[in-house]
PDB file of C-alpha atoms in Angstrom:
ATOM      1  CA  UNK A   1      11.432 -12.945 -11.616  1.00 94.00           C
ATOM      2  CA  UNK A   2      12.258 -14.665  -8.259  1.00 96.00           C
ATOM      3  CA  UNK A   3      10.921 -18.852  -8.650  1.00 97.00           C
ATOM      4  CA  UNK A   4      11.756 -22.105  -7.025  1.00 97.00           C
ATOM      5  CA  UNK A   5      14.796 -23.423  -8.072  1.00 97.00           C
ATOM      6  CA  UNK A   6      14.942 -26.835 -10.742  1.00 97.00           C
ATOM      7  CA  UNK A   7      17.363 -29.293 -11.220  1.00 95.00           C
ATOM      8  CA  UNK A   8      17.426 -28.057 -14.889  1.00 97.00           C
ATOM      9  CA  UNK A   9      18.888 -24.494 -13.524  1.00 97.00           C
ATOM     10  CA  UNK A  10      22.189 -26.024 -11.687  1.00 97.00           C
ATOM     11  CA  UNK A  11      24.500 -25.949 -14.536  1.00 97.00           C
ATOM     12  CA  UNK A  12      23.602 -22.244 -15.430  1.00 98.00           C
ATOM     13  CA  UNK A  13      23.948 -21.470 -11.730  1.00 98.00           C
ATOM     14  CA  UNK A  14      27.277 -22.939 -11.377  1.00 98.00           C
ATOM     15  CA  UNK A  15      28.363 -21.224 -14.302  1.00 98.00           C
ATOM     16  CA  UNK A  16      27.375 -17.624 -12.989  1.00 98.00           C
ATOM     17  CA  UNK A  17      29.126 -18.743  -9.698  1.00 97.00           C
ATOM     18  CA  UNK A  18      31.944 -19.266 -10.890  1.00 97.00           C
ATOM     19  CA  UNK A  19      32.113 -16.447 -13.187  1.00 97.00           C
ATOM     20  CA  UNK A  20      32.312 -14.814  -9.336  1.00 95.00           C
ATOM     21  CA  UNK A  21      35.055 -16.717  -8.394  1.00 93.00           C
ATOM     22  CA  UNK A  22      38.122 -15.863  -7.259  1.00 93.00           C
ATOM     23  CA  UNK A  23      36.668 -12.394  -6.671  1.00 92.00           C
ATOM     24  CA  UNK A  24      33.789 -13.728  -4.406  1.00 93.00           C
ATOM     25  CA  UNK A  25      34.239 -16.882  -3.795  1.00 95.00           C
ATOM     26  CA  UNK A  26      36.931 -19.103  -3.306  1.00 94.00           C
ATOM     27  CA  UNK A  27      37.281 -22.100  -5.659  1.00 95.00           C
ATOM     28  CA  UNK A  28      36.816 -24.972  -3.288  1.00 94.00           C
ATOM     29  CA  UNK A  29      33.300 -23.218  -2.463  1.00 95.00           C
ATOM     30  CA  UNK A  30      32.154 -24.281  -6.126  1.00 96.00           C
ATOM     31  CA  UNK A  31      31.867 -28.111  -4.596  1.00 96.00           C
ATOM     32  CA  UNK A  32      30.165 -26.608  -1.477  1.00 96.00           C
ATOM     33  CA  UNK A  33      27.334 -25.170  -3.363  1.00 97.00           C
ATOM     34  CA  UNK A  34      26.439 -28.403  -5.586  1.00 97.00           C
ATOM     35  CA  UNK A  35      26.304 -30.095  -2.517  1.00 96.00           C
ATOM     36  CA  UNK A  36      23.969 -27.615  -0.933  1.00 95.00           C
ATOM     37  CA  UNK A  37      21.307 -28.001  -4.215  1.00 95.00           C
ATOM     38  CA  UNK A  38      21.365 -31.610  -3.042  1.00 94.00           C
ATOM     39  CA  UNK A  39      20.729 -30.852  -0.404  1.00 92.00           C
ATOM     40  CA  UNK A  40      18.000 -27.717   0.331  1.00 92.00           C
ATOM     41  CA  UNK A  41      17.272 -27.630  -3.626  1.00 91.00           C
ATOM     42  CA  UNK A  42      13.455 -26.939  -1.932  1.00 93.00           C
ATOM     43  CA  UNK A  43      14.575 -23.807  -0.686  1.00 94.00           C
ATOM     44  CA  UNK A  44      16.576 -22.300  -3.164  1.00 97.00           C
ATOM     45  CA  UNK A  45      15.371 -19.492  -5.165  1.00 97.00           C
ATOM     46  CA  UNK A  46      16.504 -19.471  -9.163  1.00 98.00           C
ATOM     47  CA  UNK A  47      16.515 -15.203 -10.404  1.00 97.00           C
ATOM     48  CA  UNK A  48      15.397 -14.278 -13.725  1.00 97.00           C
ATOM     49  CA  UNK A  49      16.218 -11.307 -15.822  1.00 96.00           C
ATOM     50  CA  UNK A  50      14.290 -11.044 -19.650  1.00 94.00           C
ATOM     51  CA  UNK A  51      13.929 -14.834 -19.506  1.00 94.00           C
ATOM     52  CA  UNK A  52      17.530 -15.248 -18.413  1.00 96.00           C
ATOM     53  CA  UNK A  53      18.694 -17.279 -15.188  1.00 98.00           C
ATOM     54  CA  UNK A  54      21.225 -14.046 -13.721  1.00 98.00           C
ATOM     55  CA  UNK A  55      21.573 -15.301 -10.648  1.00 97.00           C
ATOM     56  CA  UNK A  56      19.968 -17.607  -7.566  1.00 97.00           C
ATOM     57  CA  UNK A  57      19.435 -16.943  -3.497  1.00 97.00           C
ATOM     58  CA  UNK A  58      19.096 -19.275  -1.060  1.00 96.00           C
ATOM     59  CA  UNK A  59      17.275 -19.927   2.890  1.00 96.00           C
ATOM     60  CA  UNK A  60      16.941 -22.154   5.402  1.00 95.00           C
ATOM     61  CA  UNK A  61      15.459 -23.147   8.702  1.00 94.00           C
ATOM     62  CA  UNK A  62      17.715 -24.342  11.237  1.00 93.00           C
ATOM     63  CA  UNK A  63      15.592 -25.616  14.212  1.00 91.00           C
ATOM     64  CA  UNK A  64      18.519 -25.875  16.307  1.00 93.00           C
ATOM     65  CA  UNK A  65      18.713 -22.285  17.678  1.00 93.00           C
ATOM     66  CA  UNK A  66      15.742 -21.257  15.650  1.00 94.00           C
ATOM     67  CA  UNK A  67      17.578 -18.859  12.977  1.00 96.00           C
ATOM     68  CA  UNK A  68      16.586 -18.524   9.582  1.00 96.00           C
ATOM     69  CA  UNK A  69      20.026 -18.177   7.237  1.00 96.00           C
ATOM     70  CA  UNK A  70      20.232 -16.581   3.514  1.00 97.00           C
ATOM     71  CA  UNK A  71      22.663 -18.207   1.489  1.00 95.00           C
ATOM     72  CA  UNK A  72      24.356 -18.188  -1.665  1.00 96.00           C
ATOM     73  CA  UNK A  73      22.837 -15.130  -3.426  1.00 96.00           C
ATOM     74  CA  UNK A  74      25.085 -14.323  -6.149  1.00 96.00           C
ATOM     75  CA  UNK A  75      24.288 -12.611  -9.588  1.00 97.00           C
ATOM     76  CA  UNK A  76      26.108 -12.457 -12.887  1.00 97.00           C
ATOM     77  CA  UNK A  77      28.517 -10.063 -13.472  1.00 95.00           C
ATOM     78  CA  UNK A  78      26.725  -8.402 -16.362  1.00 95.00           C
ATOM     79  CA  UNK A  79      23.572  -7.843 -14.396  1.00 95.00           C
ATOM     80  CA  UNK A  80      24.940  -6.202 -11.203  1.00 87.00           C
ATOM     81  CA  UNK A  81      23.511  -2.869 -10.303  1.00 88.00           C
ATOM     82  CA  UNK A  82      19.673  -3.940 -11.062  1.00 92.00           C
ATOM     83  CA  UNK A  83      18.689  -4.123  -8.376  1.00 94.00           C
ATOM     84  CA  UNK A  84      18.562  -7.933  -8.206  1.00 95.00           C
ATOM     85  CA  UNK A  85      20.093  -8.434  -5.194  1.00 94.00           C
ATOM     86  CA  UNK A  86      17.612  -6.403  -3.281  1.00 96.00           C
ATOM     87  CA  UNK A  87      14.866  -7.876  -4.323  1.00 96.00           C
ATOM     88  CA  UNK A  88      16.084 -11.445  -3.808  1.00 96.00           C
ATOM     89  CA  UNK A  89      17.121 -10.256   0.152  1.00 96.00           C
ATOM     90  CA  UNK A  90      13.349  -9.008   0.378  1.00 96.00           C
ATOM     91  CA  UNK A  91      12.167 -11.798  -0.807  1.00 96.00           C
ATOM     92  CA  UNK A  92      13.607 -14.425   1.367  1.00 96.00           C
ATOM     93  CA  UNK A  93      13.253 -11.953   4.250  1.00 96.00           C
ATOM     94  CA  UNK A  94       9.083 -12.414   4.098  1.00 95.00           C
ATOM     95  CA  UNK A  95       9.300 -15.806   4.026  1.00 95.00           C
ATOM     96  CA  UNK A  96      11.600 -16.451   6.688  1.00 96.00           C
ATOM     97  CA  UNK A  97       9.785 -13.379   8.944  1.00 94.00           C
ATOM     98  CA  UNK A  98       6.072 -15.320   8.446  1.00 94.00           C
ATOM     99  CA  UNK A  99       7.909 -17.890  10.238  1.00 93.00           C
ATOM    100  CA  UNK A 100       6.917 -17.165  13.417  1.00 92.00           C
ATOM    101  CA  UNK A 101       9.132 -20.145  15.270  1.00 93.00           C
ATOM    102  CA  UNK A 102      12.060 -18.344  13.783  1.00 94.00           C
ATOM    103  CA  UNK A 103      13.873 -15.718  16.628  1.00 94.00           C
ATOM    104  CA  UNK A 104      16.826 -14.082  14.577  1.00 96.00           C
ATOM    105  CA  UNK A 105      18.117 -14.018  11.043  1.00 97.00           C
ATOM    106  CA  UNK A 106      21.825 -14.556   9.786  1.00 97.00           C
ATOM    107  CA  UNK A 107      23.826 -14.408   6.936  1.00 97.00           C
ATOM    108  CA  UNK A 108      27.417 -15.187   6.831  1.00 96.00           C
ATOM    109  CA  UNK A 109      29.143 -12.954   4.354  1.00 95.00           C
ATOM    110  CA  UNK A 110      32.058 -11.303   3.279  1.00 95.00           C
ATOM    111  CA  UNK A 111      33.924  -8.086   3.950  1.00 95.00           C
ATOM    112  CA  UNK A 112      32.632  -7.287   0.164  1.00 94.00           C
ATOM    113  CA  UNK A 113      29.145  -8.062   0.840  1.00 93.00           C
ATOM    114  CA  UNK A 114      28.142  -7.168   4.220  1.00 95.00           C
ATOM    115  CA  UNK A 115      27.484  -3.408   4.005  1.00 95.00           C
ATOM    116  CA  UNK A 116      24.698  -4.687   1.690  1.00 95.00           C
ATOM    117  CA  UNK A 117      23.161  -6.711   4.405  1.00 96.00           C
ATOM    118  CA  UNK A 118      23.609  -3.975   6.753  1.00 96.00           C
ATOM    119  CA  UNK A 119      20.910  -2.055   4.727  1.00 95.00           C
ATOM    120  CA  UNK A 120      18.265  -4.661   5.909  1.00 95.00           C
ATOM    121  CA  UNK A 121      19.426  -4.270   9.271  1.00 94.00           C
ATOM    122  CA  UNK A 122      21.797  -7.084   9.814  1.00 96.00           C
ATOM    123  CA  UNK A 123      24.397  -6.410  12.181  1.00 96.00           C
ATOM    124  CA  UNK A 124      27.685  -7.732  12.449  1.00 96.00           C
ATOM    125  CA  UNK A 125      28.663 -10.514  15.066  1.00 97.00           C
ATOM    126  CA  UNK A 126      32.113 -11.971  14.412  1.00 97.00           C
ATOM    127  CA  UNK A 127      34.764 -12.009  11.642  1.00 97.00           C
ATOM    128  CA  UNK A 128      37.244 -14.319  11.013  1.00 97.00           C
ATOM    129  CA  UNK A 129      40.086 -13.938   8.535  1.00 97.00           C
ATOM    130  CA  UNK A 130      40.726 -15.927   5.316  1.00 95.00           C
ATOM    131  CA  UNK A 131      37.803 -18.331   6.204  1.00 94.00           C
ATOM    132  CA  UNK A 132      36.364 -18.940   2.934  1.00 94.00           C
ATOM    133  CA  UNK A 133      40.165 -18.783   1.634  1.00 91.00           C
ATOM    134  CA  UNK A 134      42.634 -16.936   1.347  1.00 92.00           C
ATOM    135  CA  UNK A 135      41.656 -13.089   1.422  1.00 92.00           C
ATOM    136  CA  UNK A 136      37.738 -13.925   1.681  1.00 95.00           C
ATOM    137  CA  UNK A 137      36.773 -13.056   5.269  1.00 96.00           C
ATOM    138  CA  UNK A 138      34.099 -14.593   7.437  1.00 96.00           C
ATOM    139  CA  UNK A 139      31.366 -11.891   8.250  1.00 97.00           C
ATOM    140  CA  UNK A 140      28.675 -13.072  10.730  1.00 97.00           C
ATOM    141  CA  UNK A 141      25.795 -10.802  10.678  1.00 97.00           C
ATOM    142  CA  UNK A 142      22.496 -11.577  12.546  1.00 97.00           C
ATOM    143  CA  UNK A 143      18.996  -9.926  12.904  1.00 95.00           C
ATOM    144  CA  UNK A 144      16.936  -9.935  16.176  1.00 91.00           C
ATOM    145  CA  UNK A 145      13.313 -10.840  15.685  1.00 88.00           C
ATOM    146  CA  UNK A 146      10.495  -9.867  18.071  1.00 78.00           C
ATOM    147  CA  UNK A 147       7.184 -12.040  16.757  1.00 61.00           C
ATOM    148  CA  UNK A 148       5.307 -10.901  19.550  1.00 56.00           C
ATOM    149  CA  UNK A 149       5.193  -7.261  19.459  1.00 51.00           C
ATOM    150  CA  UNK A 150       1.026  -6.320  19.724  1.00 45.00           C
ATOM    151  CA  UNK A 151      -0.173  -3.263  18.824  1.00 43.00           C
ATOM    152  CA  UNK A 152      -2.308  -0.936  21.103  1.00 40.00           C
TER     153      UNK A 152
END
């Protein structure tokens, strides 16, 4: 089950992040996600597995350039390969597509993740080494959206 994210679900969700770290994520990137609960707790997504918080997604609007980001999706290690990850891209995916302001989607990745974003058609823009630390590359990957395609 996919739901809104609660203040009662951080320290579970820190705990499965970190269970991901170094491997991941880079330890300083711990800090980063607390401070982006604070911050877009509205818009982050808390992932449920037999009554079990496994994992947690995240999106956002940024009106700037008028891209709609996923963010911090990360599972527990014991409940990889379920599918879960899949389902949580889909899901932010419709809501950030019935957005009809937003003109591209992006996700900033790694070199482990991004051939799983590549299956929903992100493609890769930039990479830049050791960003997230040390071994953990930067991979930008963005989506075109065309609102205003009309049928015949």
């Amino acid at each position: 089950m996919i739901r809104p994210y609660k203040l009662s679900d951080k320290a579970r969700l820190v705990e499965i992040l970190t269970l991901n770290t170094p491997k991941f994520f880079d330890p300083k990137e711990i800090n980063d996600f607390k401070e982006y609960l604070q911050k877009r707790d509205n818009t982050y997504l808390t992932i449920e597995y037999d009554h079990k918080i496994v994992g947690g997604t995240g999106y956002y609007f940024n009106e700037n350039d008028k891209s709609g980001h996923i963010t911090w999706i990360f599972f527990h290690p014991d409940y990889s390969g379920l599918g879960l990850g899949k389902k949580a891209v889909t899901h932010c995916l419709e809501i950030l597509k019935s957005n009809q302001v937003i003109q591209k989607l992006v996700v900033t990745t790694s070199q482990l993740a991004f051939r799983f974003f590549e299956k929903f058609d992100f493609r890769l823009k930039k990479i830049e080494k050791n960003y997230w630390g040390q071994g953990l590359d930067l991979y930008l990957m963005e989506q075109q959206l065309n609102h205003n395609i009309t049928s015949k």
